[in-house]
């Protein structure tokens, strides 16, 4: 989880964030619009990983931010927010750094891969 006091004290330095409970109907442009509203120019890259489930799709947004104040802004703006019936969670990603995040999750972002497959099938 994200501890605001650790960020403000300069003890925390992780810049790879995961957004959990992203609506399964979202596309990359939806996540990008949300990021641009909250931290315009404050991220290097992002992935929208979509996992097919028996009942729809689970989606996770992975964001590599440029500065720790962007982590705070994302957390304060999006954590606990209801979006399309889903309560967003903002947390640190277990994988840190763009290379590790893309290696771990990039294959699940069909639009990033340029795949014609828009919707994962359950």
Coordinates of N, CA, C and O in Angstrom, one line a residue:
X1 N 0.8 -1.2 0.0 CA 0.0 0.0 0.0 C 0.9 1.2 0.0 O 2.1 1.2 0.2
X2 N 0.3 2.4 -0.2 CA 1.0 3.6 -0.3 C 0.9 4.4 1.0 O -0.2 4.6 1.5
X3 N 2.0 4.7 1.6 CA 2.0 5.5 2.8 C 2.5 6.9 2.5 O 3.6 7.2 2.1
X4 N 1.5 7.8 2.6 CA 1.7 9.2 2.2 C 2.9 9.8 3.1 O 3.7 10.5 2.6
X5 N 2.9 9.5 4.4 CA 3.9 10.0 5.2 C 5.3 9.6 4.8 O 6.3 10.4 4.9
X6 N 5.5 8.4 4.3 CA 6.8 7.9 3.8 C 7.2 8.7 2.6 O 8.4 9.0 2.4
X7 N 6.3 9.0 1.7 CA 6.6 9.8 0.5 C 7.0 11.2 0.8 O 8.0 11.7 0.4
X8 N 6.2 11.8 1.7 CA 6.4 13.2 2.1 C 7.7 13.3 2.9 O 8.4 14.3 2.8
X9 N 8.2 12.3 3.6 CA 9.4 12.3 4.3 C 10.6 12.0 3.4 O 11.8 12.1 3.8
X10 N 10.4 11.6 2.2 CA 11.4 11.3 1.2 C 12.0 9.9 1.4 O 13.1 9.6 0.9
X11 N 11.3 9.0 2.2 CA 11.8 7.7 2.5 C 11.4 6.7 1.3 O 12.1 5.8 1.0
X12 N 10.3 7.0 0.7 CA 9.8 6.1 -0.4 C 10.1 6.7 -1.7 O 10.0 7.9 -1.9
X13 N 10.6 5.8 -2.6 CA 11.0 6.3 -3.9 C 10.5 5.5 -5.1 O 10.9 5.7 -6.2
X14 N 9.6 4.5 -4.9 CA 9.1 3.7 -6.0 C 8.2 4.5 -6.9 O 7.4 5.3 -6.4
X15 N 8.3 4.3 -8.2 CA 7.6 5.1 -9.1 C 6.7 4.3 -10.1 O 6.2 4.8 -11.0
X16 N 6.6 3.0 -9.8 CA 5.7 2.2 -10.6 C 4.5 1.9 -9.8 O 4.5 1.3 -8.7
X17 N 3.3 2.3 -10.4 CA 2.1 2.2 -9.7 C 1.1 1.3 -10.4 O 1.1 1.2 -11.6
X18 N 0.3 0.6 -9.7 CA -0.8 -0.2 -10.3 C -2.1 0.4 -9.8 O -2.3 0.7 -8.6
X19 N -3.0 0.5 -10.8 CA -4.4 0.9 -10.5 C -5.2 -0.4 -10.6 O -5.3 -1.0 -11.6
X20 N -5.8 -0.8 -9.4 CA -6.6 -2.0 -9.4 C -8.1 -1.7 -9.6 O -8.5 -0.6 -9.2
X21 N -8.8 -2.6 -10.0 CA -10.3 -2.5 -10.2 C -10.6 -1.5 -11.3 O -11.7 -0.8 -11.2
X22 N -9.8 -1.3 -12.3 CA -10.1 -0.5 -13.4 C -11.3 -1.2 -14.2 O -11.3 -2.4 -14.3
X23 N -12.3 -0.4 -14.6 CA -13.4 -1.0 -15.3 C -13.0 -1.8 -16.5 O -12.1 -1.4 -17.3
X24 N -13.5 -3.0 -16.6 CA -13.2 -3.9 -17.8 C -13.6 -3.3 -19.1 O -13.1 -3.8 -20.1
X25 N -14.4 -2.3 -19.1 CA -14.8 -1.7 -20.4 C -13.8 -0.6 -20.9 O -13.9 -0.1 -22.0
X26 N -12.9 -0.2 -20.0 CA -12.0 0.8 -20.4 C -11.0 0.4 -21.4 O -10.6 -0.8 -21.5
X27 N -10.6 1.3 -22.3 CA -9.6 1.1 -23.3 C -8.4 2.0 -22.9 O -8.4 2.8 -21.9
X28 N -7.3 1.9 -23.6 CA -6.1 2.7 -23.3 C -6.4 4.2 -23.3 O -5.9 4.9 -22.4
X29 N -7.2 4.6 -24.2 CA -7.5 6.1 -24.3 C -8.3 6.5 -23.0 O -8.1 7.7 -22.6
X30 N -9.1 5.6 -22.4 CA -9.8 6.0 -21.2 C -8.8 6.2 -20.0 O -8.9 7.1 -19.3
X31 N -7.9 5.3 -19.9 CA -6.9 5.4 -18.9 C -6.0 6.6 -19.1 O -5.7 7.4 -18.2
X32 N -5.6 6.8 -20.4 CA -4.8 8.0 -20.7 C -5.5 9.3 -20.4 O -4.9 10.2 -19.8
X33 N -6.8 9.4 -20.6 CA -7.5 10.6 -20.3 C -7.6 10.8 -18.8 O -7.4 11.9 -18.4
X34 N -7.8 9.7 -18.0 CA -7.8 9.9 -16.6 C -6.4 10.4 -16.1 O -6.3 11.3 -15.2
X35 N -5.3 9.8 -16.6 CA -4.0 10.2 -16.2 C -3.7 11.6 -16.6 O -3.1 12.4 -15.8
X36 N -4.1 12.0 -17.8 CA -3.8 13.4 -18.2 C -4.6 14.4 -17.4 O -4.1 15.5 -17.2
X37 N -5.7 14.0 -16.9 CA -6.5 14.9 -16.0 C -5.9 15.0 -14.6 O -5.9 16.1 -14.1
X38 N -5.3 14.0 -14.1 CA -4.8 13.9 -12.8 C -3.3 14.4 -12.7 O -2.9 15.1 -11.8
X39 N -2.5 13.8 -13.6 CA -1.0 14.1 -13.6 C -0.6 14.4 -15.0 O 0.2 13.7 -15.6
X40 N -1.0 15.5 -15.6 CA -0.6 15.9 -17.0 C 0.9 15.9 -17.1 O 1.5 16.7 -16.4
X41 N 1.4 15.1 -18.0 CA 2.9 15.1 -18.2 C 3.7 14.5 -17.1 O 4.9 14.5 -17.1
X42 N 3.0 13.9 -16.2 CA 3.6 13.3 -15.0 C 3.9 11.8 -15.1 O 4.1 11.2 -14.0
X43 N 3.8 11.2 -16.3 CA 4.1 9.8 -16.4 C 4.9 9.5 -17.6 O 4.7 10.2 -18.6
X44 N 5.7 8.5 -17.6 CA 6.5 8.1 -18.7 C 5.8 7.1 -19.6 O 6.0 7.2 -20.8
X45 N 5.1 6.2 -19.0 CA 4.5 5.1 -19.8 C 3.3 4.5 -18.9 O 3.3 4.7 -17.7
X46 N 2.4 3.8 -19.6 CA 1.4 3.1 -18.9 C 1.0 1.9 -19.7 O 1.2 1.8 -20.9
X47 N 0.4 0.9 -19.0 CA -0.1 -0.3 -19.6 C -1.5 -0.5 -19.1 O -1.8 -0.2 -17.9
X48 N -2.4 -0.9 -19.9 CA -3.8 -1.4 -19.5 C -3.8 -2.9 -19.7 O -4.0 -3.3 -20.8
X49 N -3.6 -3.6 -18.6 CA -3.6 -5.1 -18.7 C -5.0 -5.6 -18.5 O -5.7 -5.2 -17.5
X50 N -5.5 -6.4 -19.5 CA -6.9 -6.9 -19.4 C -6.8 -8.4 -19.3 O -6.2 -9.1 -20.2
X51 N -7.4 -9.0 -18.3 CA -7.4 -10.4 -18.0 C -8.8 -11.0 -18.2 O -9.8 -10.5 -17.5
X52 N -9.0 -11.9 -19.1 CA -10.4 -12.5 -19.2 C -10.7 -13.4 -18.0 O -9.9 -14.1 -17.5
X53 N -11.9 -13.2 -17.6 CA -12.5 -14.0 -16.4 C -13.7 -14.7 -16.9 O -14.3 -14.4 -18.0
X54 N -14.3 -15.6 -16.1 CA -15.5 -16.2 -16.4 C -16.7 -15.2 -16.5 O -17.6 -15.4 -17.3
X55 N -16.6 -14.2 -15.7 CA -17.6 -13.1 -15.7 C -17.0 -11.8 -16.1 O -16.8 -10.9 -15.3
X56 N -16.7 -11.6 -17.4 CA -16.2 -10.4 -17.9 C -14.7 -10.3 -17.9 O -14.0 -11.3 -18.2
X57 N -14.2 -9.1 -17.6 CA -12.8 -8.8 -17.8 C -12.3 -8.1 -16.5 O -12.9 -7.2 -16.1
X58 N -11.1 -8.4 -16.0 CA -10.5 -7.7 -15.0 C -9.4 -6.8 -15.6 O -8.7 -7.3 -16.5
X59 N -9.3 -5.6 -15.3 CA -8.4 -4.7 -15.9 C -7.5 -4.0 -14.8 O -8.0 -3.6 -13.7
X60 N -6.2 -3.8 -15.1 CA -5.3 -3.2 -14.2 C -4.5 -2.2 -15.0 O -4.1 -2.5 -16.1
X61 N -4.3 -1.0 -14.4 CA -3.5 0.0 -15.1 C -2.2 0.1 -14.4 O -2.1 0.2 -13.2
X62 N -1.1 0.0 -15.1 CA 0.3 0.1 -14.6 C 0.8 1.4 -15.1 O 0.8 1.7 -16.3
X63 N 1.3 2.3 -14.2 CA 1.8 3.6 -14.6 C 3.2 3.8 -14.0 O 3.4 3.6 -12.9
X64 N 4.1 4.3 -14.9 CA 5.4 4.7 -14.5 C 5.4 6.2 -14.4 O 5.3 6.9 -15.4
X65 N 5.5 6.8 -13.2 CA 5.4 8.2 -13.0 C 6.8 8.8 -13.0 O 7.8 8.1 -12.8
X66 N 6.8 10.1 -13.2 CA 8.1 10.8 -13.3 C 8.6 11.4 -12.0 O 9.8 11.6 -11.8
X67 N 7.7 11.5 -11.0 CA 8.1 12.1 -9.7 C 7.2 11.6 -8.6 O 6.1 11.2 -8.9
X68 N 7.7 11.7 -7.4 CA 6.9 11.2 -6.2 C 5.7 12.0 -6.0 O 4.7 11.5 -5.5
X69 N 5.7 13.3 -6.4 CA 4.5 14.1 -6.2 C 3.3 13.6 -7.1 O 2.2 13.7 -6.8
X70 N 3.7 12.9 -8.2 CA 2.7 12.3 -9.1 C 2.1 11.1 -8.4 O 0.9 10.9 -8.6
X71 N 2.8 10.4 -7.6 CA 2.3 9.3 -6.8 C 1.3 9.8 -5.9 O 0.1 9.3 -5.8
X72 N 1.6 10.8 -5.2 CA 0.7 11.4 -4.2 C -0.6 11.9 -4.9 O -1.7 11.7 -4.4
X73 N -0.4 12.6 -6.0 CA -1.6 13.1 -6.8 C -2.5 12.0 -7.3 O -3.7 12.1 -7.2
X74 N -1.9 10.9 -7.8 CA -2.7 9.8 -8.2 C -3.5 9.2 -7.1 O -4.7 8.9 -7.2
X75 N -2.8 9.0 -5.9 CA -3.4 8.4 -4.8 C -4.5 9.3 -4.3 O -5.7 8.8 -4.0
X76 N -4.3 10.5 -4.1 CA -5.3 11.5 -3.6 C -6.5 11.6 -4.5 O -7.6 11.8 -4.0
X77 N -6.3 11.5 -5.8 CA -7.3 11.8 -6.8 C -8.1 10.5 -7.1 O -9.3 10.6 -7.4
X78 N -7.4 9.4 -7.1 CA -8.1 8.2 -7.7 C -8.4 7.1 -6.7 O -9.3 6.3 -6.8
X79 N -7.6 7.0 -5.6 CA -7.8 5.9 -4.6 C -9.1 6.0 -4.0 O -9.5 7.0 -3.4
X80 N -9.9 4.9 -4.0 CA -11.2 4.9 -3.4 C -12.3 5.5 -4.3 O -13.5 5.5 -3.9
X81 N -12.0 6.0 -5.4 CA -13.0 6.6 -6.3 C -13.8 5.6 -7.0 O -13.3 4.6 -7.5
X82 N -15.1 5.8 -7.1 CA -16.0 4.9 -7.8 C -16.0 5.3 -9.3 O -16.3 6.4 -9.6
X83 N -15.7 4.3 -10.2 CA -15.7 4.5 -11.6 C -16.5 3.4 -12.2 O -16.0 2.2 -12.1
X84 N -17.6 3.6 -12.8 CA -18.4 2.6 -13.4 C -18.7 1.4 -12.5 O -18.6 0.3 -12.9
X85 N -19.0 1.7 -11.2 CA -19.3 0.7 -10.3 C -18.1 0.0 -9.7 O -18.3 -1.0 -8.9
X86 N -16.9 0.4 -10.0 CA -15.7 -0.2 -9.5 C -15.0 0.8 -8.6 O -14.9 2.0 -8.9
X87 N -14.5 0.3 -7.5 CA -13.7 1.2 -6.6 C -12.2 1.1 -6.9 O -11.7 0.0 -6.6
X88 N -11.7 2.1 -7.4 CA -10.3 2.1 -7.8 C -9.4 2.0 -6.6 O -9.6 2.6 -5.5
X89 N -8.3 1.2 -6.7 CA -7.2 1.2 -5.7 C -5.9 1.6 -6.3 O -5.6 1.1 -7.4
X90 N -5.2 2.5 -5.7 CA -3.9 2.9 -6.2 C -2.8 2.3 -5.2 O -2.9 2.6 -4.0
X91 N -1.9 1.5 -5.8 CA -0.9 0.9 -4.9 C 0.4 0.9 -5.7 O 0.5 1.1 -6.9
X92 N 1.5 0.6 -5.0 CA 2.8 0.4 -5.6 C 2.7 -1.0 -6.4 O 2.2 -1.9 -5.8
X93 N 3.3 -1.0 -7.5 CA 3.4 -2.2 -8.3 C 4.5 -3.1 -7.7 O 5.5 -2.5 -7.2
X94 N 4.4 -4.4 -7.7 CA 5.4 -5.3 -7.2 C 6.6 -5.2 -8.1 O 7.8 -5.2 -7.7
X95 N 6.3 -5.1 -9.5 CA 7.4 -4.9 -10.4 C 7.7 -3.4 -10.5 O 6.8 -2.6 -10.7
X96 N 9.0 -3.1 -10.4 CA 9.3 -1.7 -10.4 C 10.2 -1.4 -11.6 O 11.1 -2.2 -12.0
X97 N 10.0 -0.2 -12.2 CA 10.8 0.2 -13.4 C 10.0 -0.2 -14.7 O 9.4 -1.3 -14.7
X98 N 10.1 0.6 -15.7 CA 9.3 0.4 -16.9 C 9.7 -0.9 -17.6 O 8.8 -1.6 -18.0
X99 N 10.9 -1.3 -17.6 CA 11.3 -2.5 -18.3 C 10.7 -3.8 -17.6 O 10.2 -4.6 -18.3
X100 N 10.7 -3.8 -16.3 CA 10.2 -4.9 -15.6 C 8.6 -5.0 -15.7 O 8.0 -6.0 -15.9
X101 N 8.0 -3.8 -15.6 CA 6.5 -3.7 -15.7 C 6.1 -4.2 -17.1 O 5.2 -5.0 -17.3
X102 N 6.8 -3.7 -18.2 CA 6.4 -4.1 -19.5 C 6.7 -5.5 -19.8 O 5.9 -6.2 -20.5
X103 N 7.7 -6.1 -19.2 CA 8.0 -7.5 -19.4 C 7.0 -8.3 -18.7 O 6.5 -9.4 -19.3
X104 N 6.6 -7.9 -17.5 CA 5.6 -8.7 -16.8 C 4.2 -8.6 -17.3 O 3.4 -9.5 -17.3
X105 N 3.8 -7.4 -17.7 CA 2.4 -7.1 -18.0 C 2.1 -6.6 -19.5 O 0.9 -6.6 -19.9
X106 N 3.1 -6.3 -20.2 CA 2.9 -5.7 -21.5 C 2.1 -6.7 -22.5 O 1.3 -6.2 -23.3
X107 N 2.3 -7.9 -22.4 CA 1.7 -8.9 -23.2 C 0.2 -8.9 -23.1 O -0.6 -9.4 -23.9
X108 N -0.4 -8.4 -21.9 CA -1.8 -8.4 -21.7 C -2.5 -7.1 -22.1 O -3.6 -6.9 -21.9
X109 N -1.7 -6.2 -22.8 CA -2.3 -5.0 -23.3 C -2.4 -5.1 -24.8 O -1.5 -4.8 -25.5
X110 N -3.6 -5.6 -25.3 CA -3.8 -5.9 -26.7 C -3.6 -4.7 -27.6 O -3.0 -4.7 -28.6
X111 N -4.0 -3.5 -27.1 CA -3.9 -2.3 -27.9 C -2.4 -1.9 -28.0 O -2.0 -1.4 -29.1
X112 N -1.6 -2.0 -27.0 CA -0.2 -1.7 -27.0 C 0.5 -2.6 -28.0 O 1.4 -2.2 -28.7
X113 N 0.1 -3.9 -28.0 CA 0.8 -4.9 -28.9 C 0.3 -4.6 -30.3 O 0.9 -5.2 -31.3
X114 N -0.7 -3.8 -30.5 CA -1.2 -3.6 -31.9 C -2.1 -4.7 -32.4 O -2.3 -4.9 -33.6
X115 N -2.6 -5.5 -31.4 CA -3.5 -6.7 -31.8 C -4.8 -6.2 -32.2 O -5.4 -5.2 -31.7
X116 N -5.4 -6.9 -33.1 CA -6.8 -6.6 -33.6 C -7.8 -7.0 -32.5 O -8.9 -6.6 -32.5
X117 N -7.3 -7.9 -31.6 CA -8.2 -8.4 -30.5 C -8.4 -7.3 -29.5 O -7.6 -7.0 -28.7
X118 N -9.6 -6.7 -29.5 CA -9.9 -5.7 -28.6 C -10.4 -6.2 -27.3 O -10.1 -5.7 -26.2
X119 N -11.2 -7.3 -27.3 CA -11.8 -7.8 -26.1 C -11.3 -9.2 -25.8 O -11.5 -10.1 -26.6
X120 N -10.7 -9.4 -24.7 CA -10.3 -10.8 -24.3 C -11.5 -11.6 -24.1 O -12.5 -11.1 -23.6
X121 N -11.5 -12.9 -24.6 CA -12.6 -13.7 -24.4 C -12.5 -14.5 -23.1 O -11.4 -15.1 -22.9
X122 N -13.6 -14.6 -22.4 CA -13.5 -15.4 -21.1 C -13.4 -16.9 -21.4 O -13.7 -17.4 -22.4

